[in-house]
Short mmCIF file of C-alpha atoms in Angstrom, two decimals:
data_model
loop_
_atom_site.label_atom_id
_atom_site.label_comp_id
_atom_site.label_asym_id
_atom_site.label_seq_id
_atom_site.Cartn_x
_atom_site.Cartn_y
_atom_site.Cartn_z
CA MET X 291 149.40 114.11 104.18
CA LYS X 292 147.41 114.64 107.37
CA ASN X 293 145.42 117.75 106.59
CA PHE X 294 141.93 117.62 104.93
CA ASN X 295 141.92 119.86 101.83
CA LEU X 296 138.23 120.38 100.51
CA LYS X 297 139.31 121.18 96.78
CA ARG X 298 141.79 118.31 96.72
CA PHE X 299 139.07 115.97 98.17
CA GLY X 300 136.59 116.94 95.47
CA GLN X 301 139.04 116.29 92.74
CA ALA X 302 139.91 112.79 94.24
CA LEU X 303 136.42 111.92 94.60
CA LYS X 304 135.67 112.76 90.99
CA CYS X 305 138.81 110.84 89.96
CA GLN X 306 137.84 107.65 91.85
CA PHE X 307 134.27 107.75 90.42
CA MET X 308 135.63 107.90 86.79
CA VAL X 309 138.05 104.96 87.47
CA THR X 310 135.37 102.80 89.01
CA ARG X 311 132.28 103.96 87.00
CA HIS X 312 132.26 100.95 84.83
CA SER X 313 131.90 98.66 87.90
CA TRP X 314 129.01 100.76 89.20
CA ILE X 315 127.25 100.76 85.82
CA ARG X 316 127.60 96.92 85.55
CA LEU X 317 126.30 96.59 89.19
CA PHE X 318 123.32 98.85 88.23
CA GLY X 319 122.51 96.51 85.33
CA ILE X 320 122.75 93.39 87.53
CA TYR X 321 120.43 94.88 90.15
CA THR X 322 117.99 95.98 87.71
CA PHE X 323 117.84 92.62 86.05
CA VAL X 324 117.57 90.78 89.45
CA MET X 325 114.69 93.03 90.58
CA PHE X 326 112.90 92.87 87.27
CA MET X 327 113.10 89.08 87.23
CA ALA X 328 111.69 89.08 90.88
CA ASN X 329 108.91 91.37 89.81
CA LEU X 330 107.96 89.03 86.95
CA PHE X 331 108.16 85.90 89.32
CA PHE X 332 105.79 87.57 91.94
CA THR X 333 103.20 88.92 89.35
CA ARG X 334 103.28 86.31 86.72
CA LEU X 335 104.65 82.90 88.03
CA ALA X 336 103.82 82.80 91.82
CA TRP X 337 100.34 84.34 90.95
CA ARG X 338 98.65 83.07 87.85
CA ASP X 339 95.03 83.94 88.48
CA TYR X 340 94.90 87.32 86.93
CA ASP X 341 92.90 86.22 83.73
CA ASP X 342 90.55 84.21 85.72
CA LEU X 343 89.96 87.15 88.10
CA ALA X 344 89.54 89.55 85.23
CA ASN X 345 86.98 87.44 83.48
CA ASN X 346 84.74 86.43 86.52
CA TRP X 347 85.05 89.48 88.85
CA GLY X 348 84.80 93.15 88.59
CA GLU X 349 87.58 95.64 88.08
CA ASP X 350 87.63 96.74 91.63
CA ILE X 351 88.42 93.13 92.88
CA VAL X 352 91.02 92.87 90.16
CA PHE X 353 92.71 96.17 91.23
CA SER X 354 92.78 95.44 94.97
CA THR X 355 93.99 91.80 94.53
CA TYR X 356 96.72 92.74 92.11
CA ARG X 357 97.67 95.78 94.33
CA HIS X 358 98.40 93.11 96.97
CA ILE X 359 100.57 91.06 94.69
CA VAL X 360 102.50 94.21 93.62
CA ASP X 361 102.98 95.01 97.20
CA GLN X 362 104.97 91.85 97.58
CA THR X 363 107.43 93.21 95.02
CA SER X 364 107.91 96.32 97.10
CA VAL X 365 108.72 94.21 100.11
CA PHE X 366 111.29 92.32 98.16
CA GLY X 367 112.73 95.72 96.93
CA VAL X 368 113.25 96.81 100.55
CA ILE X 369 114.83 93.61 101.53
CA PHE X 370 117.02 93.73 98.43
CA PHE X 371 117.95 97.28 99.34
CA CYS X 372 119.04 96.27 102.82
CA PHE X 373 121.29 93.46 101.55
CA ALA X 374 122.72 95.83 98.82
CA MET X 375 123.90 98.24 101.57
CA LEU X 376 125.50 95.46 103.52
CA PHE X 377 127.03 94.42 100.20
CA GLY X 378 128.37 97.95 99.50
CA ALA X 379 129.63 98.19 103.03
CA CYS X 380 131.73 95.10 102.79
CA TYR X 381 133.29 96.16 99.50
CA LEU X 382 134.36 99.56 100.77
CA PHE X 383 138.01 98.86 99.60
CA SER X 384 137.28 96.29 97.06
CA GLN X 385 139.47 98.17 94.56
CA LEU X 386 142.53 97.41 96.70
CA LYS X 387 142.63 93.64 96.32
CA ASP X 388 145.14 93.82 93.57
CA THR X 389 148.78 94.73 94.72
CA ARG X 390 149.36 97.06 91.83
CA LYS X 391 146.00 99.01 92.45
CA ARG X 392 146.65 99.06 96.17
CA SER X 393 150.07 100.64 95.59
CA ALA X 394 148.68 103.27 93.17
CA TYR X 395 145.88 104.06 95.60
CA LEU X 396 148.06 104.42 98.74
CA LEU X 397 150.43 106.77 96.79
CA TRP X 398 147.63 109.08 95.97
CA PRO X 399 148.52 112.66 97.02
CA VAL X 400 145.57 112.84 99.35
CA SER X 401 145.26 112.24 103.15
CA ASN X 402 144.08 109.02 104.60
CA LEU X 403 140.99 110.64 106.00
CA GLU X 404 140.16 111.86 102.45
CA LYS X 405 140.70 108.40 100.95
CA TYR X 406 138.61 106.96 103.75
CA ILE X 407 135.78 109.38 103.27
CA ILE X 408 135.75 108.97 99.47
CA CYS X 409 135.38 105.13 99.83
CA LEU X 410 132.81 105.64 102.42
CA LEU X 411 130.66 107.93 100.18
CA HIS X 412 131.03 105.56 97.22
CA SER X 413 129.99 102.43 99.17
CA ILE X 414 127.01 104.30 100.82
CA VAL X 415 125.68 107.17 98.74
CA LEU X 416 126.46 105.47 95.24
CA MET X 417 125.02 102.20 96.56
CA VAL X 418 121.83 104.09 97.54
CA ILE X 419 121.50 105.74 94.26
CA ILE X 420 122.04 102.70 92.02
CA THR X 421 119.85 100.45 94.16
CA ILE X 422 117.00 102.92 94.09
CA GLY X 423 117.57 103.75 90.53
CA ALA X 424 117.54 99.93 89.61
CA TYR X 425 114.40 99.36 91.62
CA LEU X 426 112.64 102.25 89.80
CA LEU X 427 113.77 101.09 86.42
CA ALA X 428 112.77 97.40 87.32
CA ASP X 429 109.38 98.74 88.40
CA ALA X 430 108.92 100.76 85.26
CA LEU X 431 109.77 97.73 83.07
CA ARG X 432 107.31 95.57 85.06
CA VAL X 433 104.64 98.27 84.55
CA LEU X 434 105.40 98.39 80.87
CA VAL X 435 104.94 94.54 80.53
CA ASP X 436 101.65 94.91 82.36
CA PHE X 437 100.54 97.76 80.01
CA ILE X 438 101.52 95.67 76.95
CA THR X 439 99.65 92.61 78.18
CA GLY X 440 96.67 94.65 79.22
CA ARG X 441 96.86 94.47 83.00
CA VAL X 442 95.96 97.33 85.31
CA ILE X 443 98.70 99.75 86.04
CA ILE X 444 99.90 99.61 89.71
CA TRP X 445 103.27 101.11 90.53
CA GLY X 446 105.19 99.22 93.38
CA PHE X 447 107.83 101.82 94.22
CA PRO X 448 105.31 104.10 96.30
CA MET X 449 104.32 101.10 98.37
CA SER X 450 107.82 100.95 99.74
CA PHE X 451 107.10 104.25 101.77
CA ASN X 452 103.59 103.25 103.06
CA VAL X 453 103.36 104.07 106.88
CA ASP X 454 100.38 103.98 109.22
CA PRO X 455 99.50 107.61 109.86
CA GLU X 456 97.31 106.76 112.77
CA HIS X 457 100.14 105.08 114.76
CA ASN X 458 102.60 107.63 116.28
CA THR X 459 105.94 106.05 116.79
CA PRO X 460 107.88 107.95 119.51
CA CYS X 461 111.33 109.39 118.65
CA MET X 462 113.19 107.16 121.19
CA LEU X 463 111.83 104.13 119.33
CA LEU X 464 113.00 105.34 116.00
CA LEU X 465 116.33 106.30 117.53
CA PHE X 466 116.66 102.82 118.72
CA ALA X 467 115.61 101.35 115.49
CA PHE X 468 117.99 103.45 113.37
CA GLY X 469 120.77 102.80 115.90
CA MET X 470 120.36 99.02 115.54
CA VAL X 471 120.36 99.30 111.65
CA PHE X 472 123.36 101.57 111.52
CA TYR X 473 125.17 99.30 114.10
CA ILE X 474 124.81 96.38 111.72
CA HIS X 475 125.93 98.46 108.81
CA SER X 476 129.04 99.62 110.75
CA LEU X 477 129.93 96.04 111.50
CA TYR X 478 130.00 95.28 107.70
CA ILE X 479 131.97 98.45 107.09
CA LEU X 480 134.64 97.31 109.64
CA GLY X 481 134.55 93.75 108.18
CA GLY X 482 134.98 95.13 104.64
CA THR X 483 137.97 97.04 105.86
CA LEU X 484 139.73 94.28 107.92
CA PHE X 485 139.17 91.35 105.47
CA ARG X 486 140.91 91.20 102.08
CA ARG X 487 138.98 88.37 100.60
CA GLN X 488 135.41 87.12 100.93
CA GLN X 489 134.50 90.20 103.00
CA PHE X 490 130.71 89.58 102.89
CA LEU X 491 130.97 85.90 103.85
CA PHE X 492 133.46 86.16 106.65
CA THR X 493 131.67 89.33 108.17
CA SER X 494 128.28 87.52 107.95
CA ILE X 495 129.74 84.38 109.58
CA ILE X 496 131.36 86.47 112.40
CA PHE X 497 127.98 88.64 112.71
CA LEU X 498 125.96 85.37 113.11
CA ILE X 499 128.34 83.96 115.71
CA GLY X 500 128.39 87.08 117.70
CA LEU X 501 124.54 87.23 117.48
CA ILE X 502 124.33 83.83 118.89
CA LEU X 503 126.77 84.69 121.75
CA VAL X 504 124.77 87.85 122.67
CA ILE X 505 121.54 86.00 122.86
CA MET X 506 123.13 83.34 124.99
CA LEU X 507 124.55 86.15 127.16
CA LEU X 508 121.22 87.94 127.47
CA LYS X 509 119.53 84.80 128.43
CA GLN X 510 122.12 84.15 131.23
CA SER X 511 121.87 87.84 132.24
CA VAL X 512 118.11 87.26 132.99
CA GLU X 513 119.09 84.80 135.71
CA TRP X 514 121.95 86.89 136.99
CA PHE X 515 120.22 90.19 137.30
CA ASP X 516 116.54 89.01 137.40
CA TRP X 517 115.30 91.18 134.54
CA ASN X 518 113.11 90.49 131.49
CA PRO X 519 114.17 91.77 128.09
CA GLY X 520 110.47 91.94 127.04
CA GLU X 521 110.12 94.75 129.69
CA MET X 522 112.53 97.08 127.78
CA ILE X 523 109.57 98.50 125.85
CA SER X 524 106.00 98.34 127.08
CA TYR X 525 102.71 99.98 125.67
CA HIS X 526 99.73 100.66 127.87
CA GLY X 527 97.62 103.70 128.53
CA ASP X 528 98.14 104.74 124.88
CA GLU X 529 101.80 105.38 125.80
CA TYR X 530 105.26 103.73 125.30
CA HIS X 531 107.13 103.10 128.41
CA PHE X 532 110.87 102.43 128.26
CA HIS X 533 113.03 100.53 130.93
CA TRP X 534 116.38 102.00 131.80
CA THR X 535 118.00 99.06 129.84
CA PHE X 536 116.41 100.45 126.66
CA TYR X 537 118.31 103.68 126.97
CA MET X 538 121.46 101.74 127.87
CA PHE X 539 121.34 99.64 124.66
CA THR X 540 120.54 102.76 122.60
CA ILE X 541 123.60 104.52 123.85
CA LEU X 542 125.60 101.45 123.41
CA PHE X 543 124.61 101.11 119.85
CA TYR X 544 125.72 104.53 118.87
CA LEU X 545 128.95 104.17 120.97
CA LEU X 546 129.74 100.95 119.05
CA ILE X 547 128.93 102.63 115.65
CA ALA X 548 131.54 105.30 116.35
CA ILE X 549 134.06 102.80 117.58
CA HIS X 550 133.60 100.64 114.41
CA TYR X 551 133.91 103.60 112.07
CA TRP X 552 137.22 104.59 113.94
CA LEU X 553 138.66 101.07 113.75
CA SER X 554 137.85 101.04 110.07
CA TYR X 555 139.66 104.27 109.45
CA ARG X 556 142.63 103.13 111.58
CA SER X 557 142.83 99.97 109.54
CA LEU X 558 143.22 102.08 106.40
CA CYS X 559 145.88 104.06 108.03
CA ARG X 560 147.80 100.76 108.77
CA MET X 561 147.27 99.23 105.37
CA GLN X 562 150.46 98.41 103.33
CA VAL X 563 151.13 97.51 99.83
CA ILE X 564 151.97 93.85 101.07
CA ASN X 565 149.39 92.72 103.45
CA ASN X 566 148.39 89.53 105.11
CA LYS X 567 146.72 87.01 102.66
CA TRP X 568 143.22 87.28 104.32
CA LEU X 569 143.50 90.61 106.26
CA ASN X 570 144.27 94.14 105.19
CA VAL X 571 146.97 94.52 107.95
#
């Protein structure tokens, strides 16, 4: 099948969710437990001066100090979210490791494009939902423990969205930042499609090797073309100034993102029931 049918796509999306829901529920429980334990570590093990602070200082000092401690849990939550998204990207086709499951999946009466978008939505949208949901539940459990033990009530989740309202970030800088983030994510999407086993490990190793090579190439290009990477972005006169290389790298990021997704889709189209031991080709 080569045509995209919306009704068929919706039914297949629902079917795959029903088949894999137990794995997502188990992952939600694991994420909640990990983040809850991390919250307790930051608020009760790494910092044990709450009682002393409450007995010798005023409520305002206790509140401001404990707020800073809880803020560390929000930073951990954001970092955990980033790694969870990369983990989800790598396990885009994790349900195809077994030959029997791969055979049944490839025989689905849906097009390859529909299969790819279904897996993509599960690995991105569902991962976002369960990670944020796990963070909220872990934060609520930590607040419940604080309430039972008589501590001040401070929620950590809203701190994850704290921004500086006085600092206006230009759209081009945000576009560059988002491009870099989605570029890394697209690399893990491609790695999760190509590798049959140990997707996260192998993709991370290749990413680190590639990062080292790019840094070496950039250092060499400074000598070849007599340019300074630090001049890509400059801030003076209350304005950001962008070098032409900044626009070049921004365009390159989004171009590579499109190429990575296309290669990932083409890898699915070439996937067979009997594949290479390490690769899905």
